[in-house]
Amino acid sequence: MDARIPERYLVDRRIVRLSASARASYFMATLWAVSNRTDGRIERDDLALIPTFDAASVDALVEADLWTVSDRGAWIIADYMSTQTSRADFEVLENARRADREKKRRQRAAKSATESPGASPGHVPGDATGQAGEARSSEVSISETKGARDDEIIGAEIVEVDYFDTAWQSWPKRERRVEAETAFEDAAKRHPRGPQGLADDIAAHGAAYVRGGWATPEAMRYIPGLVGWLTSSRWVDDLPTPRRERKTQSERNADVFAKFLADEGEAS
């Protein structure tokens, strides 16, 4: 997955006003964060690892509100979650691709199982020349073609998709796996489309939590555990809406104090 540089950055005053060095450093840090799936977090020790990054640009990026200071000597790229693919999104996409490959493998296996390994109908044994010989040559060619993809073919009767594992990997808050698997088996019996439909719904809701900004250390606690989600049949719920940024206690206190001063000023 590639990093994205939004077109609006061409007129974003925060970026346009940066020096050439600071602007290049900002873009390189974003590319580096995407490549390493850091969700926009840049540790102090990471600065030396970012190609062509100018460490003197850090203050300018913070002052422009492009980076925010985090705890333990680190920074967060401010627009990262709204412009780039998060680590959780990467995992959802990879799991979806894995499920698609498994589906295609099952289809190939089912098709192979229906094909007869013996001679084709109407085949008449004969010598190595003439029509019978041509039939044998064709049969050998088909056999060789199948042999070339033996590593991809598994008997249909032994292929079984682990829908729970696919669903588990799609859920951003993974805890109590054993209980979740039991809950999944029970819920699949109630779901109108069985285990596959249930896994699809879990993936859809999980992706919505990720896109909505809930799969962050600060907001993860608001995502329900999969056990409770399944037990309550919450696949019938609407997809979760994007998260609104909550103010910190200090910010709320500042708002109250500012309102108090404003009221005092009006009273006087």
PDB file of C-alpha atoms in Angstrom:
ATOM      1  CA  MET A   1       0.000   0.000   0.000  1.00  0.00           C
ATOM      2  CA  ASP A   2       1.404   3.408  -1.008  1.00  0.00           C
ATOM      3  CA  ALA A   3       1.336   6.665   0.930  1.00  0.00           C
ATOM      4  CA  ARG A   4      -1.062   9.363  -0.260  1.00  0.00           C
ATOM      5  CA  ILE A   5      -0.271  13.051  -0.723  1.00  0.00           C
ATOM      6  CA  PRO A   6      -3.672  14.828  -0.910  1.00  0.00           C
ATOM      7  CA  GLU A   7      -4.127  17.442  -3.619  1.00  0.00           C
ATOM      8  CA  ARG A   8      -5.307  19.941  -1.021  1.00  0.00           C
ATOM      9  CA  TYR A   9      -1.741  20.088   0.308  1.00  0.00           C
ATOM     10  CA  LEU A  10      -0.980  22.359  -2.678  1.00  0.00           C
ATOM     11  CA  VAL A  11      -3.006  25.122  -1.002  1.00  0.00           C
ATOM     12  CA  ASP A  12      -2.664  24.109   2.650  1.00  0.00           C
ATOM     13  CA  ARG A  13      -1.105  27.153   4.327  1.00  0.00           C
ATOM     14  CA  ARG A  14       0.536  25.017   7.002  1.00  0.00           C
ATOM     15  CA  ILE A  15       2.560  23.241   4.319  1.00  0.00           C
ATOM     16  CA  VAL A  16       3.001  26.057   1.810  1.00  0.00           C
ATOM     17  CA  ARG A  17       4.553  28.296   4.477  1.00  0.00           C
ATOM     18  CA  LEU A  18       7.171  25.708   5.435  1.00  0.00           C
ATOM     19  CA  SER A  19      10.742  26.021   4.227  1.00  0.00           C
ATOM     20  CA  ALA A  20      11.726  23.670   1.415  1.00  0.00           C
ATOM     21  CA  SER A  21      13.712  21.554   3.869  1.00  0.00           C
ATOM     22  CA  ALA A  22      10.867  21.312   6.406  1.00  0.00           C
ATOM     23  CA  ARG A  23       8.346  20.498   3.683  1.00  0.00           C
ATOM     24  CA  ALA A  24      10.533  17.726   2.260  1.00  0.00           C
ATOM     25  CA  SER A  25      11.093  16.381   5.774  1.00  0.00           C
ATOM     26  CA  TYR A  26       7.349  16.319   6.449  1.00  0.00           C
ATOM     27  CA  PHE A  27       6.631  14.303   3.308  1.00  0.00           C
ATOM     28  CA  MET A  28       9.530  11.895   3.902  1.00  0.00           C
ATOM     29  CA  ALA A  29       8.411  11.305   7.496  1.00  0.00           C
ATOM     30  CA  THR A  30       4.888  10.531   6.288  1.00  0.00           C
ATOM     31  CA  LEU A  31       6.223   8.070   3.698  1.00  0.00           C
ATOM     32  CA  TRP A  32       8.402   6.454   6.355  1.00  0.00           C
ATOM     33  CA  ALA A  33       5.471   6.119   8.802  1.00  0.00           C
ATOM     34  CA  VAL A  34       3.305   4.432   6.165  1.00  0.00           C
ATOM     35  CA  SER A  35       6.091   2.044   5.171  1.00  0.00           C
ATOM     36  CA  ASN A  36       6.656   1.045   8.793  1.00  0.00           C
ATOM     37  CA  ARG A  37       2.954   1.092   9.761  1.00  0.00           C
ATOM     38  CA  THR A  38       3.475   3.330  12.781  1.00  0.00           C
ATOM     39  CA  ASP A  39       0.017   4.982  12.520  1.00  0.00           C
ATOM     40  CA  GLY A  40       1.782   8.337  12.257  1.00  0.00           C
ATOM     41  CA  ARG A  41       3.902   7.998  15.399  1.00  0.00           C
ATOM     42  CA  ILE A  42       7.509   9.170  15.083  1.00  0.00           C
ATOM     43  CA  GLU A  43       9.876   8.306  17.908  1.00  0.00           C
ATOM     44  CA  ARG A  44      12.901  10.503  18.600  1.00  0.00           C
ATOM     45  CA  ASP A  45      15.215   7.651  17.634  1.00  0.00           C
ATOM     46  CA  ASP A  46      13.335   7.293  14.329  1.00  0.00           C
ATOM     47  CA  LEU A  47      14.476  10.684  13.051  1.00  0.00           C
ATOM     48  CA  ALA A  48      17.902   9.345  12.094  1.00  0.00           C
ATOM     49  CA  LEU A  49      16.257   6.507  10.136  1.00  0.00           C
ATOM     50  CA  ILE A  50      14.094   8.711   7.910  1.00  0.00           C
ATOM     51  CA  PRO A  51      15.923   9.358   4.615  1.00  0.00           C
ATOM     52  CA  THR A  52      17.014  13.012   4.085  1.00  0.00           C
ATOM     53  CA  PHE A  53      15.067  14.123   7.185  1.00  0.00           C
ATOM     54  CA  ASP A  54      16.279  17.412   8.648  1.00  0.00           C
ATOM     55  CA  ALA A  55      16.015  17.177  12.442  1.00  0.00           C
ATOM     56  CA  ALA A  56      15.979  20.971  12.628  1.00  0.00           C
ATOM     57  CA  SER A  57      12.539  20.883  10.970  1.00  0.00           C
ATOM     58  CA  VAL A  58      10.800  19.288  13.957  1.00  0.00           C
ATOM     59  CA  ASP A  59      10.038  22.597  15.706  1.00  0.00           C
ATOM     60  CA  ALA A  60       8.645  24.068  12.483  1.00  0.00           C
ATOM     61  CA  LEU A  61       6.362  21.056  11.958  1.00  0.00           C
ATOM     62  CA  VAL A  62       5.061  21.269  15.526  1.00  0.00           C
ATOM     63  CA  GLU A  63       4.574  25.029  15.274  1.00  0.00           C
ATOM     64  CA  ALA A  64       2.599  24.551  12.038  1.00  0.00           C
ATOM     65  CA  ASP A  65       0.338  21.973  13.776  1.00  0.00           C
ATOM     66  CA  LEU A  66       1.442  19.321  11.291  1.00  0.00           C
ATOM     67  CA  TRP A  67       2.983  17.307  14.123  1.00  0.00           C
ATOM     68  CA  THR A  68       1.766  17.119  17.693  1.00  0.00           C
ATOM     69  CA  VAL A  69       3.955  16.334  20.675  1.00  0.00           C
ATOM     70  CA  SER A  70       3.196  12.955  22.211  1.00  0.00           C
ATOM     71  CA  ASP A  71       4.398  11.307  25.372  1.00  0.00           C
ATOM     72  CA  ARG A  72       7.863   9.877  25.964  1.00  0.00           C
ATOM     73  CA  GLY A  73       9.668  12.082  23.447  1.00  0.00           C
ATOM     74  CA  ALA A  74       7.650  11.225  20.346  1.00  0.00           C
ATOM     75  CA  TRP A  75       5.441  13.013  17.833  1.00  0.00           C
ATOM     76  CA  ILE A  76       2.211  12.209  15.966  1.00  0.00           C
ATOM     77  CA  ILE A  77       1.618  13.277  12.358  1.00  0.00           C
ATOM     78  CA  ALA A  78      -1.588  15.279  12.794  1.00  0.00           C
ATOM     79  CA  ASP A  79      -3.413  14.376   9.560  1.00  0.00           C
ATOM     80  CA  TYR A  80      -2.174  10.810   9.344  1.00  0.00           C
ATOM     81  CA  MET A  81      -5.336   8.884  10.274  1.00  0.00           C
ATOM     82  CA  SER A  82      -7.494  10.942   7.890  1.00  0.00           C
ATOM     83  CA  THR A  83      -5.155  10.701   4.894  1.00  0.00           C
ATOM     84  CA  GLN A  84      -3.225   7.433   5.206  1.00  0.00           C
ATOM     85  CA  THR A  85      -3.962   3.741   5.668  1.00  0.00           C
ATOM     86  CA  SER A  86      -3.708   2.682   9.312  1.00  0.00           C
ATOM     87  CA  ARG A  87      -1.983  -0.462  10.544  1.00  0.00           C
ATOM     88  CA  ALA A  88      -5.363  -2.008  11.407  1.00  0.00           C
ATOM     89  CA  ASP A  89      -6.653  -1.211   7.901  1.00  0.00           C
ATOM     90  CA  PHE A  90      -3.603  -2.910   6.416  1.00  0.00           C
ATOM     91  CA  GLU A  91      -4.403  -6.033   8.439  1.00  0.00           C
ATOM     92  CA  VAL A  92      -8.058  -5.989   7.327  1.00  0.00           C
ATOM     93  CA  LEU A  93      -7.002  -5.701   3.675  1.00  0.00           C
ATOM     94  CA  GLU A  94      -4.458  -8.492   4.008  1.00  0.00           C
ATOM     95  CA  ASN A  95      -7.031 -10.749   5.659  1.00  0.00           C
ATOM     96  CA  ALA A  96      -9.549  -9.992   2.910  1.00  0.00           C
ATOM     97  CA  ARG A  97      -6.976 -10.898   0.259  1.00  0.00           C
ATOM     98  CA  ARG A  98      -6.135 -14.092   2.135  1.00  0.00           C
ATOM     99  CA  ALA A  99      -9.823 -15.032   2.296  1.00  0.00           C
ATOM    100  CA  ASP A 100     -10.174 -14.334  -1.443  1.00  0.00           C
ATOM    101  CA  ARG A 101      -7.204 -16.585  -2.225  1.00  0.00           C
ATOM    102  CA  GLU A 102      -8.730 -19.321  -0.071  1.00  0.00           C
ATOM    103  CA  LYS A 103     -12.046 -18.969  -1.882  1.00  0.00           C
ATOM    104  CA  LYS A 104     -10.381 -19.311  -5.289  1.00  0.00           C
ATOM    105  CA  ARG A 105      -8.418 -22.317  -4.082  1.00  0.00           C
ATOM    106  CA  ARG A 106     -11.634 -24.012  -2.951  1.00  0.00           C
ATOM    107  CA  GLN A 107     -13.208 -23.291  -6.324  1.00  0.00           C
ATOM    108  CA  ARG A 108     -10.250 -24.867  -8.123  1.00  0.00           C
ATOM    109  CA  ALA A 109     -10.364 -27.844  -5.796  1.00  0.00           C
ATOM    110  CA  ALA A 110     -14.087 -28.353  -6.325  1.00  0.00           C
ATOM    111  CA  LYS A 111     -13.648 -28.141 -10.088  1.00  0.00           C
ATOM    112  CA  SER A 112     -10.789 -30.624  -9.991  1.00  0.00           C
ATOM    113  CA  ALA A 113     -12.820 -33.068  -7.894  1.00  0.00           C
ATOM    114  CA  THR A 114     -15.540 -33.195 -10.557  1.00  0.00           C
ATOM    115  CA  GLU A 115     -13.102 -34.060 -13.318  1.00  0.00           C
ATOM    116  CA  SER A 116     -12.578 -37.776 -13.993  1.00  0.00           C
ATOM    117  CA  PRO A 117      -8.954 -38.902 -13.676  1.00  0.00           C
ATOM    118  CA  GLY A 118      -9.531 -41.772 -16.163  1.00  0.00           C
ATOM    119  CA  ALA A 119      -9.834 -41.880 -19.900  1.00  0.00           C
ATOM    120  CA  SER A 120     -12.340 -39.591 -21.581  1.00  0.00           C
ATOM    121  CA  PRO A 121     -15.648 -41.111 -22.809  1.00  0.00           C
ATOM    122  CA  GLY A 122     -15.397 -42.787 -26.211  1.00  0.00           C
ATOM    123  CA  HIS A 123     -11.665 -43.313 -25.989  1.00  0.00           C
ATOM    124  CA  VAL A 124     -10.636 -46.417 -27.920  1.00  0.00           C
ATOM    125  CA  PRO A 125      -7.221 -47.928 -27.089  1.00  0.00           C
ATOM    126  CA  GLY A 126      -4.957 -48.138 -30.075  1.00  0.00           C
ATOM    127  CA  ASP A 127      -1.401 -47.888 -31.196  1.00  0.00           C
ATOM    128  CA  ALA A 128       0.751 -44.800 -31.008  1.00  0.00           C
ATOM    129  CA  THR A 129      -0.429 -43.588 -34.441  1.00  0.00           C
ATOM    130  CA  GLY A 130      -3.751 -42.425 -35.806  1.00  0.00           C
ATOM    131  CA  GLN A 131      -6.757 -41.019 -33.972  1.00  0.00           C
ATOM    132  CA  ALA A 132      -6.402 -43.285 -30.918  1.00  0.00           C
ATOM    133  CA  GLY A 133      -2.806 -42.204 -30.537  1.00  0.00           C
ATOM    134  CA  GLU A 134      -3.848 -38.566 -30.763  1.00  0.00           C
ATOM    135  CA  ALA A 135      -6.416 -39.154 -28.020  1.00  0.00           C
ATOM    136  CA  ARG A 136      -3.715 -40.614 -25.805  1.00  0.00           C
ATOM    137  CA  SER A 137      -1.402 -37.700 -26.559  1.00  0.00           C
ATOM    138  CA  SER A 138      -4.155 -35.275 -25.604  1.00  0.00           C
ATOM    139  CA  GLU A 139      -4.771 -37.198 -22.410  1.00  0.00           C
ATOM    140  CA  VAL A 140      -1.084 -37.066 -21.488  1.00  0.00           C
ATOM    141  CA  SER A 141      -0.997 -33.333 -22.179  1.00  0.00           C
ATOM    142  CA  ILE A 142      -3.971 -32.724 -19.858  1.00  0.00           C
ATOM    143  CA  SER A 143      -2.391 -34.895 -17.185  1.00  0.00           C
ATOM    144  CA  GLU A 144       0.877 -32.991 -17.387  1.00  0.00           C
ATOM    145  CA  THR A 145      -0.987 -29.696 -17.142  1.00  0.00           C
ATOM    146  CA  LYS A 146      -2.725 -30.866 -13.981  1.00  0.00           C
ATOM    147  CA  GLY A 147       0.531 -32.091 -12.541  1.00  0.00           C
ATOM    148  CA  ALA A 148       2.048 -28.635 -12.999  1.00  0.00           C
ATOM    149  CA  ARG A 149      -0.436 -27.214 -10.502  1.00  0.00           C
ATOM    150  CA  ASP A 150      -0.669 -30.138  -8.085  1.00  0.00           C
ATOM    151  CA  ASP A 151       0.609 -27.892  -5.350  1.00  0.00           C
ATOM    152  CA  GLU A 152      -2.527 -25.746  -5.734  1.00  0.00           C
ATOM    153  CA  ILE A 153      -5.109 -28.531  -5.749  1.00  0.00           C
ATOM    154  CA  ILE A 154      -6.516 -30.100  -2.612  1.00  0.00           C
ATOM    155  CA  GLY A 155      -9.334 -32.603  -2.492  1.00  0.00           C
ATOM    156  CA  ALA A 156     -12.607 -30.729  -2.090  1.00  0.00           C
ATOM    157  CA  GLU A 157     -13.750 -33.043   0.670  1.00  0.00           C
ATOM    158  CA  ILE A 158     -10.900 -31.980   2.983  1.00  0.00           C
ATOM    159  CA  VAL A 159     -10.896 -28.238   2.290  1.00  0.00           C
ATOM    160  CA  GLU A 160     -12.520 -26.197   5.019  1.00  0.00           C
ATOM    161  CA  VAL A 161     -12.362 -22.444   5.420  1.00  0.00           C
ATOM    162  CA  ASP A 162     -11.734 -21.174   8.935  1.00  0.00           C
ATOM    163  CA  TYR A 163     -14.329 -18.413   8.911  1.00  0.00           C
ATOM    164  CA  PHE A 164     -13.726 -17.631  12.557  1.00  0.00           C
ATOM    165  CA  ASP A 165     -10.030 -16.980  12.021  1.00  0.00           C
ATOM    166  CA  THR A 166     -10.854 -14.642   9.136  1.00  0.00           C
ATOM    167  CA  ALA A 167     -13.357 -12.810  11.339  1.00  0.00           C
ATOM    168  CA  TRP A 168     -10.950 -12.707  14.280  1.00  0.00           C
ATOM    169  CA  GLN A 169      -8.209 -11.095  12.213  1.00  0.00           C
ATOM    170  CA  SER A 170     -10.712  -8.524  10.924  1.00  0.00           C
ATOM    171  CA  TRP A 171     -11.732  -7.320  14.398  1.00  0.00           C
ATOM    172  CA  PRO A 172      -9.538  -4.478  15.716  1.00  0.00           C
ATOM    173  CA  LYS A 173      -9.962  -5.402  19.402  1.00  0.00           C
ATOM    174  CA  ARG A 174      -8.792  -9.006  19.792  1.00  0.00           C
ATOM    175  CA  GLU A 175      -9.202 -10.523  23.248  1.00  0.00           C
ATOM    176  CA  ARG A 176     -10.563 -13.785  24.746  1.00  0.00           C
ATOM    177  CA  ARG A 177     -10.096 -15.772  21.543  1.00  0.00           C
ATOM    178  CA  VAL A 178     -11.296 -19.140  22.904  1.00  0.00           C
ATOM    179  CA  GLU A 179     -14.555 -17.650  24.189  1.00  0.00           C
ATOM    180  CA  ALA A 180     -14.948 -15.653  20.998  1.00  0.00           C
ATOM    181  CA  GLU A 181     -14.666 -18.789  18.882  1.00  0.00           C
ATOM    182  CA  THR A 182     -17.397 -20.505  20.928  1.00  0.00           C
ATOM    183  CA  ALA A 183     -19.588 -17.420  20.614  1.00  0.00           C
ATOM    184  CA  PHE A 184     -18.935 -17.364  16.858  1.00  0.00           C
ATOM    185  CA  GLU A 185     -20.087 -20.966  16.452  1.00  0.00           C
ATOM    186  CA  ASP A 186     -23.298 -20.238  18.367  1.00  0.00           C
ATOM    187  CA  ALA A 187     -23.934 -16.986  16.502  1.00  0.00           C
ATOM    188  CA  ALA A 188     -23.360 -18.641  13.106  1.00  0.00           C
ATOM    189  CA  LYS A 189     -26.378 -20.849  13.803  1.00  0.00           C
ATOM    190  CA  ARG A 190     -28.529 -17.743  14.285  1.00  0.00           C
ATOM    191  CA  HIS A 191     -27.101 -15.715  11.417  1.00  0.00           C
ATOM    192  CA  PRO A 192     -29.271 -15.907   8.254  1.00  0.00           C
ATOM    193  CA  ARG A 193     -26.220 -16.547   6.048  1.00  0.00           C
ATOM    194  CA  GLY A 194     -24.330 -18.884   8.339  1.00  0.00           C
ATOM    195  CA  PRO A 195     -20.638 -18.647   9.261  1.00  0.00           C
ATOM    196  CA  GLN A 196     -19.543 -17.043   6.009  1.00  0.00           C
ATOM    197  CA  GLY A 197     -22.149 -14.295   6.250  1.00  0.00           C
ATOM    198  CA  LEU A 198     -21.285 -13.741   9.898  1.00  0.00           C
ATOM    199  CA  ALA A 199     -17.590 -13.438   9.066  1.00  0.00           C
ATOM    200  CA  ASP A 200     -18.434 -10.922   6.339  1.00  0.00           C
ATOM    201  CA  ASP A 201     -20.477  -8.804   8.775  1.00  0.00           C
ATOM    202  CA  ILE A 202     -17.711  -8.890  11.370  1.00  0.00           C
ATOM    203  CA  ALA A 203     -15.197  -7.749   8.757  1.00  0.00           C
ATOM    204  CA  ALA A 204     -17.496  -4.906   7.659  1.00  0.00           C
ATOM    205  CA  HIS A 205     -18.061  -3.650  11.211  1.00  0.00           C
ATOM    206  CA  GLY A 206     -14.379  -4.054  12.095  1.00  0.00           C
ATOM    207  CA  ALA A 207     -13.324  -2.036   9.057  1.00  0.00           C
ATOM    208  CA  ALA A 208     -15.855   0.681   9.967  1.00  0.00           C
ATOM    209  CA  TYR A 209     -14.371   0.963  13.458  1.00  0.00           C
ATOM    210  CA  VAL A 210     -10.928   1.361  11.903  1.00  0.00           C
ATOM    211  CA  ARG A 211     -12.042   3.929   9.319  1.00  0.00           C
ATOM    212  CA  GLY A 212     -13.945   5.833  11.992  1.00  0.00           C
ATOM    213  CA  GLY A 213     -10.818   6.380  14.069  1.00  0.00           C
ATOM    214  CA  TRP A 214     -11.786   4.047  16.919  1.00  0.00           C
ATOM    215  CA  ALA A 215      -8.794   1.690  16.595  1.00  0.00           C
ATOM    216  CA  THR A 216      -6.417   3.989  18.462  1.00  0.00           C
ATOM    217  CA  PRO A 217      -4.917   3.554  21.939  1.00  0.00           C
ATOM    218  CA  GLU A 218      -7.171   6.338  23.264  1.00  0.00           C
ATOM    219  CA  ALA A 219     -10.433   5.064  21.748  1.00  0.00           C
ATOM    220  CA  MET A 220      -9.929   1.277  21.668  1.00  0.00           C
ATOM    221  CA  ARG A 221     -11.800   0.875  24.939  1.00  0.00           C
ATOM    222  CA  TYR A 222     -15.011   1.998  23.218  1.00  0.00           C
ATOM    223  CA  ILE A 223     -14.884  -0.907  20.742  1.00  0.00           C
ATOM    224  CA  PRO A 224     -16.868  -3.879  22.099  1.00  0.00           C
ATOM    225  CA  GLY A 225     -15.163  -7.206  22.560  1.00  0.00           C
ATOM    226  CA  LEU A 226     -16.083  -9.771  19.941  1.00  0.00           C
ATOM    227  CA  VAL A 227     -17.633 -12.094  22.552  1.00  0.00           C
ATOM    228  CA  GLY A 228     -20.212  -9.525  23.643  1.00  0.00           C
ATOM    229  CA  TRP A 229     -20.760  -8.326  20.087  1.00  0.00           C
ATOM    230  CA  LEU A 230     -21.607 -11.854  18.932  1.00  0.00           C
ATOM    231  CA  THR A 231     -23.692 -12.747  21.978  1.00  0.00           C
ATOM    232  CA  SER A 232     -25.835  -9.642  21.442  1.00  0.00           C
ATOM    233  CA  SER A 233     -26.266 -10.348  17.692  1.00  0.00           C
ATOM    234  CA  ARG A 234     -24.939  -6.896  16.899  1.00  0.00           C
ATOM    235  CA  TRP A 235     -24.434  -7.684  13.229  1.00  0.00           C
ATOM    236  CA  VAL A 236     -27.963  -6.286  12.821  1.00  0.00           C
ATOM    237  CA  ASP A 237     -26.762  -2.866  14.072  1.00  0.00           C
ATOM    238  CA  ASP A 238     -25.786  -0.057  11.745  1.00  0.00           C
ATOM    239  CA  LEU A 239     -22.084   0.309  11.022  1.00  0.00           C
ATOM    240  CA  PRO A 240     -20.287   2.432  13.634  1.00  0.00           C
ATOM    241  CA  THR A 241     -20.039   6.128  12.810  1.00  0.00           C
ATOM    242  CA  PRO A 242     -16.764   8.094  12.786  1.00  0.00           C
ATOM    243  CA  ARG A 243     -15.436   9.088  16.181  1.00  0.00           C
ATOM    244  CA  ARG A 244     -15.593  12.668  17.307  1.00  0.00           C
ATOM    245  CA  GLU A 245     -12.437  13.970  18.877  1.00  0.00           C
ATOM    246  CA  ARG A 246     -12.920  14.258  22.614  1.00  0.00           C
ATOM    247  CA  LYS A 247     -11.332  17.127  24.508  1.00  0.00           C
ATOM    248  CA  THR A 248      -8.929  16.318  27.295  1.00  0.00           C
ATOM    249  CA  GLN A 249      -9.769  17.227  30.887  1.00  0.00           C
ATOM    250  CA  SER A 250      -7.308  20.124  30.709  1.00  0.00           C
ATOM    251  CA  GLU A 251      -9.021  21.463  27.589  1.00  0.00           C
ATOM    252  CA  ARG A 252     -12.443  21.164  29.209  1.00  0.00           C
ATOM    253  CA  ASN A 253     -11.157  22.970  32.314  1.00  0.00           C
ATOM    254  CA  ALA A 254      -9.738  25.713  30.114  1.00  0.00           C
ATOM    255  CA  ASP A 255     -13.101  26.119  28.382  1.00  0.00           C
ATOM    256  CA  VAL A 256     -14.871  26.429  31.741  1.00  0.00           C
ATOM    257  CA  PHE A 257     -12.331  28.991  32.940  1.00  0.00           C
ATOM    258  CA  ALA A 258     -12.629  30.990  29.720  1.00  0.00           C
ATOM    259  CA  LYS A 259     -16.417  31.029  30.045  1.00  0.00           C
ATOM    260  CA  PHE A 260     -16.069  32.160  33.655  1.00  0.00           C
ATOM    261  CA  LEU A 261     -13.834  35.066  32.640  1.00  0.00           C
ATOM    262  CA  ALA A 262     -16.229  36.011  29.853  1.00  0.00           C
ATOM    263  CA  ASP A 263     -19.182  36.014  32.256  1.00  0.00           C
ATOM    264  CA  GLU A 264     -17.200  38.098  34.760  1.00  0.00           C
ATOM    265  CA  GLY A 265     -16.359  40.587  32.031  1.00  0.00           C
ATOM    266  CA  GLU A 266     -20.019  40.957  31.022  1.00  0.00           C
ATOM    267  CA  ALA A 267     -21.067  41.361  34.659  1.00  0.00           C
ATOM    268  CA  SER A 268     -18.595  44.186  35.224  1.00  0.00           C
TER     269      SER A 268
END
